[in-house]
PDB file of C-alpha atoms in Angstrom:
ATOM      1  CA  MET A   1       8.195  -6.697  13.582  1.00  0.00           C
ATOM      2  CA  THR A   2      11.666  -6.515  12.085  1.00  0.00           C
ATOM      3  CA  ASP A   3      13.894  -3.486  11.670  1.00  0.00           C
ATOM      4  CA  SER A   4      13.197  -1.212   8.717  1.00  0.00           C
ATOM      5  CA  TRP A   5      15.785   0.757   6.753  1.00  0.00           C
ATOM      6  CA  LYS A   6      15.826   4.064   4.898  1.00  0.00           C
ATOM      7  CA  LEU A   7      18.119   5.223   2.102  1.00  0.00           C
ATOM      8  CA  THR A   8      18.314   8.935   1.275  1.00  0.00           C
ATOM      9  CA  LEU A   9      19.759  10.759  -1.733  1.00  0.00           C
ATOM     10  CA  PRO A  10      19.372  14.281  -3.119  1.00  0.00           C
ATOM     11  CA  CYS A  11      17.517  14.698  -6.402  1.00  0.00           C
ATOM     12  CA  THR A  12      15.951  17.298  -8.659  1.00  0.00           C
ATOM     13  CA  ARG A  13      12.265  18.023  -9.197  1.00  0.00           C
ATOM     14  CA  ALA A  14      12.406  16.499 -12.696  1.00  0.00           C
ATOM     15  CA  GLU A  15      13.882  13.291 -11.289  1.00  0.00           C
ATOM     16  CA  ALA A  16      11.298  13.256  -8.495  1.00  0.00           C
ATOM     17  CA  GLU A  17       8.434  13.592 -10.980  1.00  0.00           C
ATOM     18  CA  ALA A  18       9.832  10.824 -13.165  1.00  0.00           C
ATOM     19  CA  ILE A  19      10.144   8.553 -10.127  1.00  0.00           C
ATOM     20  CA  ASP A  20       6.601   9.332  -8.969  1.00  0.00           C
ATOM     21  CA  ALA A  21       5.134   8.615 -12.416  1.00  0.00           C
ATOM     22  CA  ALA A  22       7.119   5.522 -13.356  1.00  0.00           C
ATOM     23  CA  GLU A  23       6.284   1.913 -12.587  1.00  0.00           C
ATOM     24  CA  MET A  24       8.960   0.596 -10.225  1.00  0.00           C
ATOM     25  CA  THR A  25      10.303  -2.921  -9.811  1.00  0.00           C
ATOM     26  CA  ILE A  26      12.470  -2.073  -6.779  1.00  0.00           C
ATOM     27  CA  ASP A  27      11.072  -3.727  -3.642  1.00  0.00           C
ATOM     28  CA  ALA A  28      10.828  -0.530  -1.618  1.00  0.00           C
ATOM     29  CA  VAL A  29       8.581   2.434  -0.952  1.00  0.00           C
ATOM     30  CA  LEU A  30       9.978   5.513  -2.706  1.00  0.00           C
ATOM     31  CA  MET A  31       9.023   8.991  -1.524  1.00  0.00           C
ATOM     32  CA  THR A  32      10.196  12.329  -2.932  1.00  0.00           C
ATOM     33  CA  THR A  33      10.101  15.610  -1.016  1.00  0.00           C
ATOM     34  CA  GLU A  34      10.651  19.252  -1.923  1.00  0.00           C
ATOM     35  CA  GLU A  35      13.363  20.536   0.439  1.00  0.00           C
ATOM     36  CA  ILE A  36      13.350  24.198  -0.633  1.00  0.00           C
ATOM     37  CA  GLU A  37      10.022  25.656  -1.728  1.00  0.00           C
ATOM     38  CA  ASP A  38       9.797  26.380  -5.480  1.00  0.00           C
ATOM     39  CA  ASP A  39      13.391  25.228  -6.034  1.00  0.00           C
ATOM     40  CA  ARG A  40      13.626  22.680  -8.861  1.00  0.00           C
ATOM     41  CA  GLU A  41      17.114  21.530  -7.884  1.00  0.00           C
ATOM     42  CA  HIS A  42      16.730  20.744  -4.187  1.00  0.00           C
ATOM     43  CA  TRP A  43      14.537  17.699  -3.659  1.00  0.00           C
ATOM     44  CA  ARG A  44      15.115  14.512  -1.673  1.00  0.00           C
ATOM     45  CA  LEU A  45      14.512  10.842  -2.403  1.00  0.00           C
ATOM     46  CA  ASP A  46      13.815   8.535   0.540  1.00  0.00           C
ATOM     47  CA  ALA A  47      13.613   4.783  -0.082  1.00  0.00           C
ATOM     48  CA  TYR A  48      12.181   2.562   2.647  1.00  0.00           C
ATOM     49  CA  PHE A  49      13.064  -1.133   2.926  1.00  0.00           C
ATOM     50  CA  GLU A  50      12.081  -4.113   5.054  1.00  0.00           C
ATOM     51  CA  ALA A  51      15.753  -5.155   5.261  1.00  0.00           C
ATOM     52  CA  GLU A  52      19.127  -3.485   4.819  1.00  0.00           C
ATOM     53  CA  PRO A  53      19.562  -2.722   1.104  1.00  0.00           C
ATOM     54  CA  GLY A  54      22.421  -4.493  -0.650  1.00  0.00           C
ATOM     55  CA  ALA A  55      24.889  -3.035  -3.119  1.00  0.00           C
ATOM     56  CA  GLU A  56      22.733  -3.890  -6.173  1.00  0.00           C
ATOM     57  CA  THR A  57      19.692  -2.221  -4.662  1.00  0.00           C
ATOM     58  CA  VAL A  58      21.677   0.882  -3.718  1.00  0.00           C
ATOM     59  CA  ALA A  59      22.989   1.046  -7.276  1.00  0.00           C
ATOM     60  CA  ALA A  60      19.439   0.738  -8.659  1.00  0.00           C
ATOM     61  CA  ILE A  61      18.262   3.608  -6.465  1.00  0.00           C
ATOM     62  CA  ARG A  62      21.268   5.715  -7.488  1.00  0.00           C
ATOM     63  CA  ALA A  63      20.408   5.146 -11.154  1.00  0.00           C
ATOM     64  CA  LEU A  64      17.063   6.895 -10.580  1.00  0.00           C
ATOM     65  CA  VAL A  65      18.775  10.170  -9.663  1.00  0.00           C
ATOM     66  CA  PRO A  66      21.731  10.907 -11.976  1.00  0.00           C
ATOM     67  CA  SER A  67      22.118  14.366 -10.444  1.00  0.00           C
ATOM     68  CA  ALA A  68      23.227  12.683  -7.211  1.00  0.00           C
ATOM     69  CA  THR A  69      26.339  11.164  -8.813  1.00  0.00           C
ATOM     70  CA  GLY A  70      29.113  11.620  -6.305  1.00  0.00           C
ATOM     71  CA  ALA A  71      26.747  12.368  -3.399  1.00  0.00           C
ATOM     72  CA  ASP A  72      26.990  10.260  -0.258  1.00  0.00           C
ATOM     73  CA  VAL A  73      24.236   7.686   0.186  1.00  0.00           C
ATOM     74  CA  VAL A  74      22.705   7.925   3.651  1.00  0.00           C
ATOM     75  CA  VAL A  75      21.474   4.537   4.872  1.00  0.00           C
ATOM     76  CA  GLU A  76      19.946   4.318   8.322  1.00  0.00           C
ATOM     77  CA  ARG A  77      18.228   1.692  10.421  1.00  0.00           C
ATOM     78  CA  LEU A  78      14.809   2.782  11.619  1.00  0.00           C
ATOM     79  CA  GLY A  79      14.521   0.139  14.281  1.00  0.00           C
ATOM     80  CA  ASP A  80      11.327  -1.670  15.161  1.00  0.00           C
ATOM     81  CA  ALA A  81       9.094   0.342  12.838  1.00  0.00           C
ATOM     82  CA  ASP A  82       6.633  -0.301  10.031  1.00  0.00           C
ATOM     83  CA  TRP A  83       8.420   0.773   6.835  1.00  0.00           C
ATOM     84  CA  VAL A  84       5.178   1.632   5.024  1.00  0.00           C
ATOM     85  CA  THR A  85       3.893   3.716   7.942  1.00  0.00           C
ATOM     86  CA  MET A  86       7.228   5.533   8.166  1.00  0.00           C
ATOM     87  CA  SER A  87       7.183   6.302   4.447  1.00  0.00           C
ATOM     88  CA  GLN A  88       3.659   7.696   4.623  1.00  0.00           C
ATOM     89  CA  ALA A  89       4.449  10.313   7.241  1.00  0.00           C
ATOM     90  CA  GLY A  90       3.329  13.670   5.938  1.00  0.00           C
ATOM     91  CA  LEU A  91       1.015  12.343   3.208  1.00  0.00           C
ATOM     92  CA  GLU A  92      -2.217  14.255   3.689  1.00  0.00           C
ATOM     93  CA  PRO A  93      -5.554  12.754   2.567  1.00  0.00           C
ATOM     94  CA  LEU A  94      -6.538  13.761  -0.948  1.00  0.00           C
ATOM     95  CA  HIS A  95     -10.040  15.039  -1.720  1.00  0.00           C
ATOM     96  CA  VAL A  96     -10.873  15.026  -5.449  1.00  0.00           C
ATOM     97  CA  GLY A  97     -14.515  15.490  -6.376  1.00  0.00           C
ATOM     98  CA  ARG A  98     -16.484  12.718  -4.715  1.00  0.00           C
ATOM     99  CA  PHE A  99     -13.320  10.745  -3.880  1.00  0.00           C
ATOM    100  CA  TYR A 100     -11.301  10.854  -0.674  1.00  0.00           C
ATOM    101  CA  VAL A 101      -7.988   8.981  -0.787  1.00  0.00           C
ATOM    102  CA  HIS A 102      -5.966   8.367   2.360  1.00  0.00           C
ATOM    103  CA  THR A 103      -3.022   6.209   3.379  1.00  0.00           C
ATOM    104  CA  GLY A 104      -4.096   5.439   6.935  1.00  0.00           C
ATOM    105  CA  GLU A 105      -6.605   6.502   9.548  1.00  0.00           C
ATOM    106  CA  ALA A 106      -8.832   9.319   8.284  1.00  0.00           C
ATOM    107  CA  VAL A 107     -12.428  10.507   8.529  1.00  0.00           C
ATOM    108  CA  ALA A 108     -13.858  11.038   5.052  1.00  0.00           C
ATOM    109  CA  PRO A 109     -16.140  14.021   4.403  1.00  0.00           C
ATOM    110  CA  GLU A 110     -19.821  13.173   4.129  1.00  0.00           C
ATOM    111  CA  GLY A 111     -20.872  12.188   0.639  1.00  0.00           C
ATOM    112  CA  THR A 112     -17.445  11.003  -0.514  1.00  0.00           C
ATOM    113  CA  ARG A 113     -16.226   7.553  -1.404  1.00  0.00           C
ATOM    114  CA  ALA A 114     -13.117   6.892   0.670  1.00  0.00           C
ATOM    115  CA  PHE A 115     -10.289   4.687  -0.555  1.00  0.00           C
ATOM    116  CA  HIS A 116      -7.501   3.512   1.731  1.00  0.00           C
ATOM    117  CA  ILE A 117      -4.482   3.226  -0.579  1.00  0.00           C
ATOM    118  CA  ALA A 118      -1.288   2.595   1.341  1.00  0.00           C
ATOM    119  CA  ALA A 119       2.055   3.576  -0.121  1.00  0.00           C
ATOM    120  CA  SER A 120       3.408   0.285  -1.397  1.00  0.00           C
ATOM    121  CA  ARG A 121       5.376  -1.445  -4.104  1.00  0.00           C
ATOM    122  CA  ALA A 122       3.020  -0.072  -6.775  1.00  0.00           C
ATOM    123  CA  PHE A 123       2.504   3.490  -8.015  1.00  0.00           C
ATOM    124  CA  GLY A 124      -0.771   5.267  -7.373  1.00  0.00           C
ATOM    125  CA  THR A 125      -1.635   6.623  -3.914  1.00  0.00           C
ATOM    126  CA  GLY A 126      -3.434   9.455  -5.717  1.00  0.00           C
ATOM    127  CA  HIS A 127      -1.039  12.170  -4.617  1.00  0.00           C
ATOM    128  CA  HIS A 128       0.835  12.555  -7.895  1.00  0.00           C
ATOM    129  CA  GLU A 129      -0.700  15.016 -10.384  1.00  0.00           C
ATOM    130  CA  THR A 130      -1.229  12.267 -12.952  1.00  0.00           C
ATOM    131  CA  THR A 131      -3.370  10.143 -10.640  1.00  0.00           C
ATOM    132  CA  SER A 132      -5.284  12.998  -9.018  1.00  0.00           C
ATOM    133  CA  GLY A 133      -5.884  14.462 -12.483  1.00  0.00           C
ATOM    134  CA  CYS A 134      -7.326  11.151 -13.691  1.00  0.00           C
ATOM    135  CA  LEU A 135      -9.593  11.006 -10.634  1.00  0.00           C
ATOM    136  CA  ALA A 136     -10.851  14.497 -11.437  1.00  0.00           C
ATOM    137  CA  MET A 137     -11.368  13.583 -15.102  1.00  0.00           C
ATOM    138  CA  LEU A 138     -13.357  10.474 -14.165  1.00  0.00           C
ATOM    139  CA  ASP A 139     -15.387  12.411 -11.604  1.00  0.00           C
ATOM    140  CA  GLY A 140     -16.302  14.886 -14.331  1.00  0.00           C
ATOM    141  CA  LEU A 141     -17.646  12.026 -16.460  1.00  0.00           C
ATOM    142  CA  SER A 142     -20.044  10.788 -13.794  1.00  0.00           C
ATOM    143  CA  ASP A 143     -23.110  11.696 -15.862  1.00  0.00           C
ATOM    144  CA  ALA A 144     -21.909   9.495 -18.726  1.00  0.00           C
ATOM    145  CA  ARG A 145     -22.764   5.811 -18.990  1.00  0.00           C
ATOM    146  CA  PHE A 146     -20.128   3.143 -19.486  1.00  0.00           C
ATOM    147  CA  ALA A 147     -20.566  -0.615 -19.678  1.00  0.00           C
ATOM    148  CA  HIS A 148     -17.030  -1.885 -20.374  1.00  0.00           C
ATOM    149  CA  VAL A 149     -14.062  -0.209 -18.670  1.00  0.00           C
ATOM    150  CA  ILE A 150     -10.357  -1.034 -18.726  1.00  0.00           C
ATOM    151  CA  ASP A 151      -7.573   0.557 -16.632  1.00  0.00           C
ATOM    152  CA  ILE A 152      -4.213  -0.147 -18.297  1.00  0.00           C
ATOM    153  CA  GLY A 153      -1.217   0.181 -15.966  1.00  0.00           C
ATOM    154  CA  THR A 154      -3.418   0.132 -12.889  1.00  0.00           C
ATOM    155  CA  GLY A 155      -0.643   0.397 -10.252  1.00  0.00           C
ATOM    156  CA  THR A 156      -2.514   0.234  -6.946  1.00  0.00           C
ATOM    157  CA  GLY A 157      -5.925  -0.116  -8.618  1.00  0.00           C
ATOM    158  CA  LEU A 158      -7.178   3.306  -7.509  1.00  0.00           C
ATOM    159  CA  LEU A 159      -8.515   4.461 -10.891  1.00  0.00           C
ATOM    160  CA  ALA A 160     -10.218   1.136 -11.524  1.00  0.00           C
ATOM    161  CA  PHE A 161     -11.847   1.413  -8.078  1.00  0.00           C
ATOM    162  CA  ALA A 162     -13.059   4.926  -8.873  1.00  0.00           C
ATOM    163  CA  ALA A 163     -14.568   3.726 -12.160  1.00  0.00           C
ATOM    164  CA  ALA A 164     -16.284   0.824 -10.402  1.00  0.00           C
ATOM    165  CA  HIS A 165     -17.805   3.281  -7.924  1.00  0.00           C
ATOM    166  CA  LEU A 166     -19.028   5.717 -10.590  1.00  0.00           C
ATOM    167  CA  TRP A 167     -20.415   2.987 -12.860  1.00  0.00           C
ATOM    168  CA  PRO A 168     -21.332   0.059 -10.598  1.00  0.00           C
ATOM    169  CA  GLU A 169     -23.071  -1.826 -13.397  1.00  0.00           C
ATOM    170  CA  ALA A 170     -20.012  -1.726 -15.656  1.00  0.00           C
ATOM    171  CA  ALA A 171     -17.615  -4.607 -16.201  1.00  0.00           C
ATOM    172  CA  VAL A 172     -14.236  -3.242 -15.035  1.00  0.00           C
ATOM    173  CA  MET A 173     -10.852  -4.754 -15.881  1.00  0.00           C
ATOM    174  CA  ALA A 174      -7.541  -3.620 -14.359  1.00  0.00           C
ATOM    175  CA  THR A 175      -4.255  -4.634 -15.977  1.00  0.00           C
ATOM    176  CA  ASP A 176      -0.561  -4.106 -15.378  1.00  0.00           C
ATOM    177  CA  ILE A 177       2.663  -5.472 -16.814  1.00  0.00           C
ATOM    178  CA  ASP A 178       3.991  -5.869 -13.244  1.00  0.00           C
ATOM    179  CA  PRO A 179       2.585  -8.883 -11.332  1.00  0.00           C
ATOM    180  CA  VAL A 180       3.312  -7.047  -8.068  1.00  0.00           C
ATOM    181  CA  SER A 181       0.894  -4.281  -9.052  1.00  0.00           C
ATOM    182  CA  ILE A 182      -1.855  -6.817  -9.681  1.00  0.00           C
ATOM    183  CA  GLU A 183      -1.144  -8.416  -6.297  1.00  0.00           C
ATOM    184  CA  VAL A 184      -1.315  -4.981  -4.631  1.00  0.00           C
ATOM    185  CA  THR A 185      -4.525  -4.132  -6.503  1.00  0.00           C
ATOM    186  CA  ARG A 186      -6.130  -7.372  -5.338  1.00  0.00           C
ATOM    187  CA  GLU A 187      -5.190  -6.558  -1.732  1.00  0.00           C
ATOM    188  CA  ASN A 188      -6.508  -2.993  -2.066  1.00  0.00           C
ATOM    189  CA  ALA A 189      -9.761  -4.189  -3.608  1.00  0.00           C
ATOM    190  CA  ALA A 190     -10.355  -6.413  -0.580  1.00  0.00           C
ATOM    191  CA  LEU A 191      -9.332  -3.646   1.845  1.00  0.00           C
ATOM    192  CA  ASN A 192     -11.757  -1.177   0.241  1.00  0.00           C
ATOM    193  CA  ALA A 193     -14.588  -3.643  -0.396  1.00  0.00           C
ATOM    194  CA  VAL A 194     -14.454  -3.143  -4.172  1.00  0.00           C
ATOM    195  CA  PRO A 195     -16.034  -6.223  -5.759  1.00  0.00           C
ATOM    196  CA  GLY A 196     -15.976  -7.703  -9.205  1.00  0.00           C
ATOM    197  CA  ILE A 197     -12.893  -6.171 -10.867  1.00  0.00           C
ATOM    198  CA  ASP A 198     -11.122  -8.528 -13.266  1.00  0.00           C
ATOM    199  CA  LEU A 199      -7.345  -8.423 -12.815  1.00  0.00           C
ATOM    200  CA  VAL A 200      -4.904  -9.318 -15.592  1.00  0.00           C
ATOM    201  CA  VAL A 201      -1.109  -9.284 -15.769  1.00  0.00           C
ATOM    202  CA  ALA A 202      -0.519  -8.119 -19.329  1.00  0.00           C
ATOM    203  CA  ASP A 203       1.988  -6.391 -21.584  1.00  0.00           C
ATOM    204  CA  GLY A 204      -0.099  -3.463 -22.807  1.00  0.00           C
ATOM    205  CA  THR A 205      -3.230  -4.890 -24.438  1.00  0.00           C
ATOM    206  CA  LEU A 206      -1.504  -8.091 -25.535  1.00  0.00           C
ATOM    207  CA  ASP A 207      -3.541 -10.656 -23.642  1.00  0.00           C
ATOM    208  CA  ASP A 208      -6.369 -12.894 -24.799  1.00  0.00           C
ATOM    209  CA  ALA A 209      -8.554 -11.877 -21.840  1.00  0.00           C
ATOM    210  CA  ILE A 210      -8.265  -8.201 -22.762  1.00  0.00           C
ATOM    211  CA  VAL A 211      -8.983  -8.774 -26.447  1.00  0.00           C
ATOM    212  CA  ALA A 212     -11.926 -11.063 -25.668  1.00  0.00           C
ATOM    213  CA  ARG A 213     -13.594  -8.351 -23.551  1.00  0.00           C
ATOM    214  CA  ALA A 214     -13.141  -5.635 -26.220  1.00  0.00           C
ATOM    215  CA  PRO A 215     -14.453  -3.238 -27.306  1.00  0.00           C
ATOM    216  CA  TYR A 216     -14.328  -0.917 -24.280  1.00  0.00           C
ATOM    217  CA  ASP A 217     -16.313   2.292 -24.037  1.00  0.00           C
ATOM    218  CA  LEU A 218     -13.941   3.736 -21.399  1.00  0.00           C
ATOM    219  CA  VAL A 219     -10.180   3.206 -21.586  1.00  0.00           C
ATOM    220  CA  ILE A 220      -7.869   4.605 -18.879  1.00  0.00           C
ATOM    221  CA  ALA A 221      -4.080   4.535 -19.273  1.00  0.00           C
ATOM    222  CA  ASN A 222      -1.966   6.367 -16.694  1.00  0.00           C
ATOM    223  CA  ILE A 223       1.534   5.298 -17.682  1.00  0.00           C
ATOM    224  CA  LEU A 224       4.241   7.351 -19.453  1.00  0.00           C
ATOM    225  CA  ALA A 225       4.396   9.324 -22.691  1.00  0.00           C
ATOM    226  CA  GLY A 226       6.645   6.814 -24.468  1.00  0.00           C
ATOM    227  CA  PRO A 227       4.339   3.814 -24.033  1.00  0.00           C
ATOM    228  CA  LEU A 228       1.265   5.953 -24.649  1.00  0.00           C
ATOM    229  CA  VAL A 229       2.647   6.852 -28.082  1.00  0.00           C
ATOM    230  CA  SER A 230       3.873   3.373 -28.998  1.00  0.00           C
ATOM    231  CA  MET A 231       0.642   1.759 -27.759  1.00  0.00           C
ATOM    232  CA  ALA A 232      -1.712   4.170 -29.534  1.00  0.00           C
ATOM    233  CA  PRO A 233      -2.749   1.617 -32.204  1.00  0.00           C
ATOM    234  CA  GLU A 234      -3.238  -1.061 -29.517  1.00  0.00           C
ATOM    235  CA  ILE A 235      -5.373   1.161 -27.320  1.00  0.00           C
ATOM    236  CA  ALA A 236      -7.382   2.508 -30.249  1.00  0.00           C
ATOM    237  CA  SER A 237      -8.025  -1.038 -31.485  1.00  0.00           C
ATOM    238  CA  ILE A 238      -9.717  -2.126 -28.246  1.00  0.00           C
ATOM    239  CA  ALA A 239     -11.790   1.088 -27.960  1.00  0.00           C
ATOM    240  CA  ASP A 240     -15.389   1.063 -29.125  1.00  0.00           C
ATOM    241  CA  THR A 241     -16.635   3.629 -31.623  1.00  0.00           C
ATOM    242  CA  GLY A 242     -17.022   6.943 -29.810  1.00  0.00           C
ATOM    243  CA  ALA A 243     -15.305   5.548 -26.712  1.00  0.00           C
ATOM    244  CA  THR A 244     -13.807   7.831 -24.081  1.00  0.00           C
ATOM    245  CA  ILE A 245     -10.042   7.463 -23.621  1.00  0.00           C
ATOM    246  CA  VAL A 246      -8.295   9.021 -20.602  1.00  0.00           C
ATOM    247  CA  LEU A 247      -4.512   9.265 -20.881  1.00  0.00           C
ATOM    248  CA  ALA A 248      -2.014  10.435 -18.263  1.00  0.00           C
ATOM    249  CA  GLY A 249       1.627  10.174 -17.245  1.00  0.00           C
ATOM    250  CA  LEU A 250       2.756  12.709 -19.827  1.00  0.00           C
ATOM    251  CA  LEU A 251       4.419  16.056 -19.352  1.00  0.00           C
ATOM    252  CA  GLU A 252       2.816  19.106 -20.971  1.00  0.00           C
ATOM    253  CA  THR A 253       5.817  19.261 -23.307  1.00  0.00           C
ATOM    254  CA  GLN A 254       4.934  15.732 -24.498  1.00  0.00           C
ATOM    255  CA  ARG A 255       1.254  16.422 -25.087  1.00  0.00           C
ATOM    256  CA  GLU A 256       1.552  17.245 -28.796  1.00  0.00           C
ATOM    257  CA  ALA A 257       3.309  13.956 -29.606  1.00  0.00           C
ATOM    258  CA  VAL A 258       0.750  11.904 -27.662  1.00  0.00           C
ATOM    259  CA  VAL A 259      -2.232  13.671 -29.237  1.00  0.00           C
ATOM    260  CA  ALA A 260      -0.733  13.207 -32.709  1.00  0.00           C
ATOM    261  CA  ALA A 261      -0.239   9.470 -32.166  1.00  0.00           C
ATOM    262  CA  TYR A 262      -3.909   9.012 -31.265  1.00  0.00           C
ATOM    263  CA  ALA A 263      -5.135  11.348 -34.004  1.00  0.00           C
ATOM    264  CA  ALA A 264      -3.428   8.988 -36.456  1.00  0.00           C
ATOM    265  CA  CYS A 265      -5.698   6.268 -35.064  1.00  0.00           C
ATOM    266  CA  GLY A 266      -8.877   8.332 -35.461  1.00  0.00           C
ATOM    267  CA  CYS A 267      -9.072   9.725 -31.909  1.00  0.00           C
ATOM    268  CA  ALA A 268      -9.834  13.399 -31.246  1.00  0.00           C
ATOM    269  CA  ILE A 269      -8.871  15.457 -28.185  1.00  0.00           C
ATOM    270  CA  GLU A 270     -11.842  16.616 -26.096  1.00  0.00           C
ATOM    271  CA  ALA A 271     -10.343  17.970 -22.872  1.00  0.00           C
ATOM    272  CA  VAL A 272      -7.032  18.675 -21.148  1.00  0.00           C
ATOM    273  CA  ASP A 273      -6.469  18.979 -17.404  1.00  0.00           C
ATOM    274  CA  ARG A 274      -3.053  20.548 -16.859  1.00  0.00           C
ATOM    275  CA  ARG A 275      -1.542  20.118 -13.381  1.00  0.00           C
ATOM    276  CA  GLY A 276       1.836  21.736 -12.975  1.00  0.00           C
ATOM    277  CA  ASP A 277       4.126  20.231 -15.598  1.00  0.00           C
ATOM    278  CA  TRP A 278       1.755  17.296 -16.185  1.00  0.00           C
ATOM    279  CA  SER A 279      -1.313  16.933 -18.399  1.00  0.00           C
ATOM    280  CA  VAL A 280      -4.281  14.560 -18.354  1.00  0.00           C
ATOM    281  CA  LEU A 281      -6.026  14.081 -21.698  1.00  0.00           C
ATOM    282  CA  ARG A 282      -9.537  13.014 -22.593  1.00  0.00           C
ATOM    283  CA  LEU A 283     -10.028  11.811 -26.146  1.00  0.00           C
ATOM    284  CA  ARG A 284     -12.916  10.439 -28.165  1.00  0.00           C
ATOM    285  CA  ALA A 285     -12.444   7.424 -30.393  1.00  0.00           C
ATOM    286  CA  GLY A 286     -13.594   7.729 -33.991  1.00  0.00           C
ATOM    287  CA  ASP A 287     -17.024   6.862 -35.347  1.00  0.00           C
ATOM    288  CA  VAL A 288     -15.458   3.952 -37.204  1.00  0.00           C
ATOM    289  CA  ARG A 289     -13.615   1.438 -35.058  1.00  0.00           C
ATOM    290  CA  PHE A 290      -9.871   1.514 -35.625  1.00  0.00           C
ATOM    291  CA  VAL A 291      -8.310  -1.595 -37.187  1.00  0.00           C
ATOM    292  CA  ALA A 292      -4.539  -1.976 -37.072  1.00  0.00           C
ATOM    293  CA  ASP A 293      -2.574  -2.805 -40.205  1.00  0.00           C
ATOM    294  CA  GLY A 294      -0.973  -5.886 -38.680  1.00  0.00           C
ATOM    295  CA  PRO A 295      -0.118  -7.714 -35.432  1.00  0.00           C
ATOM    296  CA  PHE A 296       1.374  -5.735 -32.563  1.00  0.00           C
ATOM    297  CA  ASP A 297       5.033  -6.278 -31.688  1.00  0.00           C
ATOM    298  CA  PRO A 298       6.005  -5.457 -28.087  1.00  0.00           C
ATOM    299  CA  LYS A 299       9.643  -5.180 -29.200  1.00  0.00           C
ATOM    300  CA  GLY A 300       8.654  -1.910 -30.809  1.00  0.00           C
ATOM    301  CA  ARG A 301       8.222  -0.355 -27.393  1.00  0.00           C
ATOM    302  CA  ASP A 302      11.929  -0.016 -26.636  1.00  0.00           C
ATOM    303  CA  GLY A 303      12.682   3.281 -24.941  1.00  0.00           C
ATOM    304  CA  TRP A 304       9.402   3.511 -23.029  1.00  0.00           C
ATOM    305  CA  ALA A 305      11.010   5.391 -20.179  1.00  0.00           C
ATOM    306  CA  LEU A 306      12.632   7.993 -22.434  1.00  0.00           C
ATOM    307  CA  ASP A 307      11.283  11.479 -22.885  1.00  0.00           C
ATOM    308  CA  ILE A 308       9.850  12.158 -26.334  1.00  0.00           C
TER     309      ILE A 308
END
């Protein structure tokens, strides 16, 4: 085993939440920690690497936390240690409904479905409010029946795995724009003995495999408010009439804009699960299937990462 490295910078709670919710392309495990209880300004970002980070990587990490401009970057060698194990220190198992999510050795409560989701290069260990809220929303739908499910922006695959457990007869597809996330999801599916999930690297819904499988009676999209708004016509167009749509990755202050974008496509809000500053939405597609006015242009998604 080679030496691992850790980079540390101060950050704010808002920056920490944005980091936790965003899809990352940096080859590291990023962990954020509250340093002073209930203090929005005093948080910490730790980035774990398999090798010493270079100047470009340090600059990319710095760009995630503008409040740390001028602060000293602390880079330390961890020695002969597993970088993923080090990064997971302090992550307690998460129990949501019938799901039990852990990052290492753990004994699941009787009657739960355990998922081992290691902190990795993809977002979605279940600990962020967006992911845990989606798990709770899916758990609450367990009495429903779904035959065609899609998880857009799957990250580690956790939500797709939960759907496959709740509806074992359903055809489940998991997609992500990041090939690394699909690689991680494939590894996690094998680790957790989750069979039969179709994995697709795709920009939103713009892939022949996704369109060919449509319409879906359950659509899950845990991404960010910007893409949720810009992709509303895409997502509505692959949803069946009366389909259930679960959306997450949005702040409560962004809820109105997201709901309005889907209302314009015939979707109505049915439930909201608010968790801290974050909200998880459940919508119902219209009784007439939505048809877009023209072809979708991914160039129209500029500014995905911006608040709306």
